[in-house]
Every structure is written in structure tokens, then in C-alpha cells.
mmCIF file of C-alpha atoms in Angstrom:
data_model
loop_
_atom_site.group_PDB
_atom_site.id
_atom_site.type_symbol
_atom_site.label_atom_id
_atom_site.label_comp_id
_atom_site.label_asym_id
_atom_site.label_seq_id
_atom_site.Cartn_x
_atom_site.Cartn_y
_atom_site.Cartn_z
ATOM 1 C CA MET N 16 -5.675 -10.389 -4.371
ATOM 2 C CA THR N 17 -8.201 -12.340 -2.345
ATOM 3 C CA GLU N 18 -8.735 -16.102 -2.623
ATOM 4 C CA ASP N 19 -11.234 -15.616 -5.450
ATOM 5 C CA GLY N 20 -8.749 -13.493 -7.427
ATOM 6 C CA THR N 21 -10.373 -10.114 -6.846
ATOM 7 C CA THR N 22 -8.893 -6.997 -5.282
ATOM 8 C CA PRO N 23 -10.568 -6.238 -1.940
ATOM 9 C CA ALA N 24 -12.242 -2.852 -1.518
ATOM 10 C CA THR N 25 -10.506 -2.523 1.838
ATOM 11 C CA ILE N 26 -6.996 -3.700 2.593
ATOM 12 C CA LEU N 27 -7.137 -3.292 6.382
ATOM 13 C CA ASP N 28 -10.117 -3.507 8.712
ATOM 14 C CA VAL N 29 -9.718 -2.591 12.379
ATOM 15 C CA ASP N 30 -12.873 -3.833 14.094
ATOM 16 C CA HIS N 31 -13.634 -2.713 17.668
ATOM 17 C CA VAL N 32 -10.022 -3.119 18.763
ATOM 18 C CA THR N 33 -9.154 -2.572 22.413
ATOM 19 C CA LYS N 34 -5.728 -2.878 24.024
ATOM 20 C CA ARG N 35 -5.247 -2.754 27.785
ATOM 21 C CA PHE N 36 -2.047 -2.846 29.803
ATOM 22 C CA GLY N 37 -3.201 -3.840 33.267
ATOM 23 C CA GLY N 38 -5.601 -1.114 34.333
ATOM 24 C CA LEU N 39 -4.593 1.246 31.508
ATOM 25 C CA THR N 40 -6.693 1.239 28.354
ATOM 26 C CA ALA N 41 -4.387 2.412 25.557
ATOM 27 C CA ILE N 42 -6.855 1.751 22.710
ATOM 28 C CA ASP N 43 -10.571 1.771 23.412
ATOM 29 C CA ASP N 44 -12.974 0.116 20.931
ATOM 30 C CA VAL N 45 -11.415 1.629 17.787
ATOM 31 C CA SER N 46 -12.792 0.758 14.345
ATOM 32 C CA PHE N 47 -11.896 1.948 10.843
ATOM 33 C CA SER N 48 -11.167 0.550 7.388
ATOM 34 C CA ILE N 49 -8.456 1.531 4.917
ATOM 35 C CA ARG N 50 -9.297 1.286 1.233
ATOM 36 C CA THR N 51 -6.907 -0.447 -1.100
ATOM 37 C CA GLY N 52 -4.568 2.079 -2.704
ATOM 38 C CA GLU N 53 -5.188 5.090 -0.474
ATOM 39 C CA ILE N 54 -3.012 7.197 1.804
ATOM 40 C CA PHE N 55 -4.548 7.116 5.256
ATOM 41 C CA ALA N 56 -3.375 9.034 8.334
ATOM 42 C CA LEU N 57 -3.693 8.353 12.033
ATOM 43 C CA ILE N 58 -3.279 11.464 14.161
ATOM 44 C CA GLY N 59 -3.737 12.577 17.746
ATOM 45 C CA PRO N 60 -1.864 14.131 20.661
ATOM 46 C CA ASN N 61 0.988 12.381 22.401
ATOM 47 C CA GLY N 62 -0.269 9.398 24.355
ATOM 48 C CA ALA N 63 -3.371 9.028 22.199
ATOM 49 C CA GLY N 64 -2.582 5.383 21.381
ATOM 50 C CA LYS N 65 -1.346 5.752 17.806
ATOM 51 C CA THR N 66 1.873 3.753 18.101
ATOM 52 C CA THR N 67 0.119 1.187 20.305
ATOM 53 C CA LEU N 68 -2.356 0.684 17.486
ATOM 54 C CA PHE N 69 0.508 0.319 14.982
ATOM 55 C CA ASN N 70 2.090 -2.272 17.251
ATOM 56 C CA THR N 71 -1.202 -4.126 17.502
ATOM 57 C CA ILE N 72 -1.722 -4.162 13.739
ATOM 58 C CA THR N 73 1.812 -5.476 13.147
ATOM 59 C CA GLY N 74 1.659 -8.158 15.826
ATOM 60 C CA LEU N 75 3.969 -6.694 18.463
ATOM 61 C CA TYR N 76 0.944 -6.527 20.755
ATOM 62 C CA LYS N 77 -2.063 -8.815 20.860
ATOM 63 C CA PRO N 78 -5.335 -6.906 21.197
ATOM 64 C CA THR N 79 -7.346 -7.388 24.356
ATOM 65 C CA ALA N 80 -10.521 -7.374 22.284
ATOM 66 C CA GLY N 81 -11.586 -6.895 18.676
ATOM 67 C CA MET N 82 -10.370 -8.133 15.317
ATOM 68 C CA ILE N 83 -7.894 -6.994 12.660
ATOM 69 C CA ARG N 84 -8.277 -8.183 9.076
ATOM 70 C CA PHE N 85 -5.756 -7.730 6.276
ATOM 71 C CA ARG N 86 -7.076 -8.330 2.760
ATOM 72 C CA GLN N 87 -10.101 -10.037 4.324
ATOM 73 C CA ARG N 88 -7.935 -12.392 6.398
ATOM 74 C CA ASP N 89 -8.053 -12.390 10.193
ATOM 75 C CA ILE N 90 -4.540 -11.532 11.419
ATOM 76 C CA THR N 91 -5.499 -10.833 15.033
ATOM 77 C CA GLY N 92 -2.686 -11.951 17.316
ATOM 78 C CA LEU N 93 -0.438 -13.369 14.590
ATOM 79 C CA LYS N 94 3.316 -13.164 15.136
ATOM 80 C CA PRO N 95 5.043 -10.131 13.553
ATOM 81 C CA TYR N 96 7.006 -12.227 11.045
ATOM 82 C CA LYS N 97 3.808 -13.899 9.811
ATOM 83 C CA ILE N 98 2.113 -10.538 9.387
ATOM 84 C CA ALA N 99 5.163 -9.259 7.505
ATOM 85 C CA ASP N 100 5.078 -12.333 5.256
ATOM 86 C CA LEU N 101 1.457 -11.538 4.390
ATOM 87 C CA GLY N 102 2.467 -8.100 3.108
ATOM 88 C CA ILE N 103 2.535 -5.535 5.924
ATOM 89 C CA ALA N 104 5.741 -3.570 6.542
ATOM 90 C CA ARG N 105 6.477 -0.681 8.855
ATOM 91 C CA THR N 106 8.975 1.915 10.002
ATOM 92 C CA PHE N 107 9.417 3.038 13.599
ATOM 93 C CA GLN N 108 9.153 6.332 15.456
ATOM 94 C CA GLN N 109 12.687 5.767 16.721
ATOM 95 C CA ILE N 110 14.795 4.799 13.709
ATOM 96 C CA ARG N 111 15.948 1.178 13.862
ATOM 97 C CA LEU N 112 18.853 0.568 11.526
ATOM 98 C CA PHE N 113 21.995 -1.560 11.677
ATOM 99 C CA SER N 114 24.302 1.336 12.452
ATOM 100 C CA TYR N 115 27.603 -0.293 11.494
ATOM 101 C CA MET N 116 26.338 -1.757 8.239
ATOM 102 C CA SER N 117 26.174 0.075 4.942
ATOM 103 C CA ALA N 118 22.948 1.517 3.636
ATOM 104 C CA LEU N 119 23.039 -1.130 0.911
ATOM 105 C CA ASP N 120 23.385 -3.981 3.390
ATOM 106 C CA ASN N 121 20.563 -2.611 5.532
ATOM 107 C CA VAL N 122 18.246 -2.915 2.539
ATOM 108 C CA ARG N 123 19.676 -6.308 1.549
ATOM 109 C CA ILE N 124 18.730 -7.597 4.990
ATOM 110 C CA GLY N 125 15.157 -6.552 4.289
ATOM 111 C CA GLU N 126 15.234 -8.824 1.238
ATOM 112 C CA HIS N 127 16.671 -11.915 2.939
ATOM 113 C CA PRO N 128 13.385 -13.381 4.278
ATOM 114 C CA ARG N 129 12.282 -13.668 0.649
ATOM 115 C CA MET N 130 15.403 -15.513 -0.515
ATOM 116 C CA HIS N 131 15.148 -19.201 -1.422
ATOM 117 C CA ALA N 132 18.772 -20.356 -1.360
ATOM 118 C CA LYS N 133 19.442 -23.160 1.134
ATOM 119 C CA LEU N 134 22.218 -23.287 3.714
ATOM 120 C CA TRP N 135 24.163 -25.600 1.397
ATOM 121 C CA ASP N 136 23.971 -23.007 -1.394
ATOM 122 C CA ALA N 137 25.200 -20.259 0.911
ATOM 123 C CA LEU N 138 28.064 -22.289 2.379
ATOM 124 C CA PHE N 139 29.410 -23.402 -0.971
ATOM 125 C CA LYS N 140 28.403 -20.285 -2.897
ATOM 126 C CA THR N 141 26.636 -22.261 -5.573
ATOM 127 C CA ARG N 142 25.643 -20.684 -8.856
ATOM 128 C CA TYR N 143 22.071 -20.396 -7.577
ATOM 129 C CA ALA N 144 23.220 -18.604 -4.413
ATOM 130 C CA ARG N 145 25.396 -16.201 -6.412
ATOM 131 C CA ARG N 146 22.532 -15.405 -8.781
ATOM 132 C CA GLU N 147 20.191 -14.746 -5.895
ATOM 133 C CA GLU N 148 22.703 -12.540 -4.078
ATOM 134 C CA ALA N 149 23.164 -10.558 -7.284
ATOM 135 C CA ARG N 150 19.385 -10.169 -7.619
ATOM 136 C CA VAL N 151 19.086 -8.998 -4.005
ATOM 137 C CA THR N 152 21.900 -6.470 -4.464
ATOM 138 C CA GLU N 153 20.361 -5.113 -7.655
ATOM 139 C CA ARG N 154 16.973 -4.782 -6.001
ATOM 140 C CA ALA N 155 18.509 -3.043 -2.971
ATOM 141 C CA ASN N 156 20.259 -0.534 -5.220
ATOM 142 C CA GLN N 157 16.992 0.103 -7.050
ATOM 143 C CA LEU N 158 15.247 0.828 -3.747
ATOM 144 C CA LEU N 159 18.007 3.170 -2.613
ATOM 145 C CA ASP N 160 17.609 4.963 -5.926
ATOM 146 C CA PHE N 161 13.832 5.048 -5.479
ATOM 147 C CA VAL N 162 14.081 6.779 -2.091
ATOM 148 C CA GLY N 163 16.830 9.098 -3.325
ATOM 149 C CA ILE N 164 19.921 7.943 -1.434
ATOM 150 C CA ARG N 165 21.704 5.684 -3.946
ATOM 151 C CA PRO N 166 24.935 7.781 -3.782
ATOM 152 C CA GLN N 167 25.158 6.906 -0.066
ATOM 153 C CA ALA N 168 24.810 3.154 -0.628
ATOM 154 C CA HIS N 169 28.203 2.255 0.830
ATOM 155 C CA ASN N 170 28.135 4.620 3.809
ATOM 156 C CA TYR N 171 27.508 3.273 7.285
ATOM 157 C CA ALA N 172 23.888 3.859 8.287
ATOM 158 C CA ARG N 173 25.047 5.730 11.395
ATOM 159 C CA ASN N 174 26.924 8.244 9.232
ATOM 160 C CA LEU N 175 23.943 9.181 7.084
ATOM 161 C CA PRO N 176 22.121 12.460 7.702
ATOM 162 C CA TYR N 177 18.967 12.048 9.752
ATOM 163 C CA GLY N 178 16.665 12.532 6.765
ATOM 164 C CA SER N 179 18.583 9.908 4.792
ATOM 165 C CA GLN N 180 18.265 7.480 7.685
ATOM 166 C CA ARG N 181 14.503 7.937 7.536
ATOM 167 C CA ARG N 182 14.561 7.208 3.814
ATOM 168 C CA LEU N 183 16.801 4.191 4.359
ATOM 169 C CA GLU N 184 14.329 2.741 6.819
ATOM 170 C CA ILE N 185 11.576 3.177 4.235
ATOM 171 C CA ALA N 186 13.728 1.473 1.592
ATOM 172 C CA ARG N 187 14.333 -1.468 3.907
ATOM 173 C CA ALA N 188 10.602 -1.757 4.602
ATOM 174 C CA LEU N 189 9.905 -1.724 0.856
ATOM 175 C CA ALA N 190 12.402 -4.550 0.354
ATOM 176 C CA GLY N 191 9.817 -6.961 1.732
ATOM 177 C CA ASP N 192 7.479 -6.080 -1.173
ATOM 178 C CA PRO N 193 4.587 -4.993 1.088
ATOM 179 C CA LYS N 194 1.029 -4.296 0.055
ATOM 180 C CA LEU N 195 0.496 -2.062 3.094
ATOM 181 C CA LEU N 196 3.232 0.235 4.457
ATOM 182 C CA LEU N 197 2.935 1.734 7.937
ATOM 183 C CA LEU N 198 5.025 4.864 8.494
ATOM 184 C CA ASP N 199 5.477 6.040 12.096
ATOM 185 C CA GLU N 200 6.205 9.791 12.071
ATOM 186 C CA PRO N 201 8.271 9.807 8.858
ATOM 187 C CA ALA N 202 8.566 13.621 8.868
ATOM 188 C CA ALA N 203 9.928 13.853 12.426
ATOM 189 C CA GLY N 204 13.019 16.059 12.507
ATOM 190 C CA ALA N 205 12.728 16.979 8.823
ATOM 191 C CA ASN N 206 13.107 20.509 7.479
ATOM 192 C CA PRO N 207 10.450 22.003 5.140
ATOM 193 C CA GLN N 208 12.260 20.879 1.978
ATOM 194 C CA GLU N 209 12.660 17.337 3.324
ATOM 195 C CA LYS N 210 8.978 17.267 4.216
ATOM 196 C CA ARG N 211 8.000 18.229 0.679
ATOM 197 C CA GLU N 212 10.288 15.523 -0.683
ATOM 198 C CA LEU N 213 8.794 13.018 1.765
ATOM 199 C CA MET N 214 5.292 13.799 0.530
ATOM 200 C CA GLU N 215 6.451 13.215 -3.037
ATOM 201 C CA LEU N 216 8.044 9.921 -1.986
ATOM 202 C CA VAL N 217 4.853 8.711 -0.309
ATOM 203 C CA GLU N 218 2.906 9.555 -3.470
ATOM 204 C CA ARG N 219 5.413 7.561 -5.529
ATOM 205 C CA ILE N 220 5.111 4.632 -3.120
ATOM 206 C CA ARG N 221 1.342 4.683 -3.569
ATOM 207 C CA ALA N 222 1.842 4.839 -7.343
ATOM 208 C CA GLN N 223 3.676 1.496 -7.020
ATOM 209 C CA GLY N 224 0.403 -0.052 -5.793
ATOM 210 C CA ILE N 225 1.223 0.132 -2.084
ATOM 211 C CA THR N 226 -1.356 1.388 0.390
ATOM 212 C CA VAL N 227 0.072 3.745 3.034
ATOM 213 C CA LEU N 228 -0.958 4.251 6.668
ATOM 214 C CA LEU N 229 0.978 6.926 8.492
ATOM 215 C CA ILE N 230 1.216 8.472 11.928
ATOM 216 C CA GLU N 231 2.312 12.072 11.688
ATOM 217 C CA HIS N 232 2.273 15.193 13.870
ATOM 218 C CA ASP N 233 2.989 17.703 11.119
ATOM 219 C CA MET N 234 -0.444 18.864 10.012
ATOM 220 C CA LYS N 235 0.809 20.343 6.733
ATOM 221 C CA VAL N 236 2.092 16.900 5.771
ATOM 222 C CA VAL N 237 -1.060 15.140 6.969
ATOM 223 C CA MET N 238 -3.492 17.535 5.328
ATOM 224 C CA GLY N 239 -1.415 17.758 2.152
ATOM 225 C CA ILE N 240 -1.098 14.067 1.429
ATOM 226 C CA SER N 241 -3.822 12.077 3.197
ATOM 227 C CA GLU N 242 -7.100 11.122 1.597
ATOM 228 C CA ARG N 243 -8.726 10.175 4.879
ATOM 229 C CA ILE N 244 -7.785 10.628 8.517
ATOM 230 C CA VAL N 245 -8.668 9.012 11.836
ATOM 231 C CA VAL N 246 -8.116 11.008 15.014
ATOM 232 C CA LEU N 247 -7.451 9.348 18.367
ATOM 233 C CA ASP N 248 -7.600 10.979 21.793
ATOM 234 C CA TYR N 249 -6.926 9.037 24.993
ATOM 235 C CA GLY N 250 -7.235 5.818 23.002
ATOM 236 C CA GLU N 251 -10.666 6.619 21.565
ATOM 237 C CA LYS N 252 -11.551 7.506 18.000
ATOM 238 C CA ILE N 253 -13.013 11.002 18.057
ATOM 239 C CA ALA N 254 -13.162 11.732 14.328
ATOM 240 C CA GLU N 255 -12.804 10.186 10.888
ATOM 241 C CA GLY N 256 -13.076 11.724 7.461
ATOM 242 C CA LYS N 257 -11.430 13.693 4.698
ATOM 243 C CA PRO N 258 -8.781 16.257 5.687
ATOM 244 C CA GLN N 259 -11.097 19.264 5.486
ATOM 245 C CA GLU N 260 -13.770 17.487 7.521
ATOM 246 C CA VAL N 261 -11.277 16.566 10.224
ATOM 247 C CA ARG N 262 -9.646 20.004 10.232
ATOM 248 C CA THR N 263 -12.959 21.691 11.069
ATOM 249 C CA ASP N 264 -14.242 19.115 13.579
ATOM 250 C CA PRO N 265 -14.636 20.925 16.945
ATOM 251 C CA ARG N 266 -13.465 17.889 18.916
ATOM 252 C CA VAL N 267 -10.290 17.662 16.857
ATOM 253 C CA ILE N 268 -9.586 21.368 17.201
ATOM 254 C CA GLU N 269 -10.009 21.138 20.978
ATOM 255 C CA ALA N 270 -8.029 17.896 21.421
ATOM 256 C CA TYR N 271 -5.199 18.341 18.983
ATOM 257 C CA LEU N 272 -5.037 21.138 16.466
ATOM 258 C CA GLY N 273 -5.577 23.992 18.890
ATOM 259 C CA LYS N 274 -8.112 26.785 18.926
ATOM 260 C CA SER N 275 -6.268 28.747 16.236
ATOM 261 C CA ALA N 276 -6.366 25.914 13.668
#
């Protein structure tokens, strides 16, 4: 909700964002808006600037120019933890889990920034601390169930199959109760069945009222689940539109999809 109590038409506005690293321009004057409640995809060839843009949105990088607004609030250059507190969560292209912790504890860690118990409560295990720990554990189990890996709750993250690790990372991101979830190549390494299940999971996430922005190379996943798509090439936006519009755009075919697309 915005300050006046209404739901904004757009949840994220990227306004003429540029990111340079020395003499290299990784993102060049990119603009787009994501509507509240939609599934939006960001595609492009390797090196197009997709992950750099993710990192800029989530505060890992500060843009060289331009503005980023989340729910009408300027978040340009805010620290990652502040952006997360506002309601943006993400996964990473390279899975980042606590390998020697259980799946359950990985999700519980995602909940801890939202806990209210004080150090005193934790040290002396007060009734309040015990209640909150129980709530966090219950919520973590619910999220593991939601992403379909509840039976693996007590397995070390490193021992989970690759697809389950991807789902665990999503569960941990959801533990922060985000309004916008950024997924960086969630179908990477997945087999066809896992990709179908991933698409169903993303739809269920959206049904929970969470807007989804994803980077993905698998065009069947992108075209099958996204409502709108932005295409980057060498850091520039070369196309934006519905899947069928993007699929038939000559610049997209030449830059990314290939002549046979």
C-alpha cells in the first residue's frame, strides 16, 4: 500500500537507469515499469546486463544515473538490507545457501530479520523468545511445504538435489514476506519436469499477492509464464511487450532467439 492507503498501479519503476564500471557501460539508459501483481521477465544474451540490473535494483550496486522507485518510493542507492526491509527479495544465479545447515534452518535465517525478541530474551530463553522461535519454525515449515521440499527439511542444504536447492533458495527469499520477488535464472539446470513445476510454483507465488521479476534463458519458461518481457542487449533495452510481441520482434530474433525462432 502507498502512504494514502491505495495499491500502486506499478510496483517497480526503473527510470533511465545507467550503470558504468569505469569505461564499461553495463546498463545504458534503461527504463521500464512492472505492474503490481504481474509476472515480468528480463531476458537477453549473456553479458546483456541483466544481473547487473538486478544488483542495481536490490542495492548491491548504485546506479551511475537514473532512478529506481519501489511502490512509488525512491530507493536509488539504498543499502541492500533497507531495500529488503521495504519488501524486495531475490535469489541468485549462483545458489547461495548455508551448505552445512538444514533446509529448515536456512529458511529460519530468512525470518530472523523480522523477529522482535531482544538479546535478553534470546540469552535467557524467555517465554516470548520461545513463542517467537516456535512461530518462525512453523512458518519455515509452511514455506518448505509451499515450495514442495518439506520432507527434506532436516537435510543439509548441500545434500539436497540441485532442483531442491533452487526451491530452498526461493523459500528463504519468501521468508522475508516480500512484495516483489526477483528470481535470477530459477530454471537453470532443471529438467523439463522441474521446469513445469517451477512455472506452477511461480504462478502460486503470484497468487499469494507477490509480484515476480525473473531473469531466465529458457524461452519456453519465459514465454509460458510471463505477462510482459523486457529484452536487453549490450546493456540497452531493445524490446518490451507481451511474449508474442517480443518473440516476433526482428531485433530480438537477431540478438537472442536466433533466426529459427
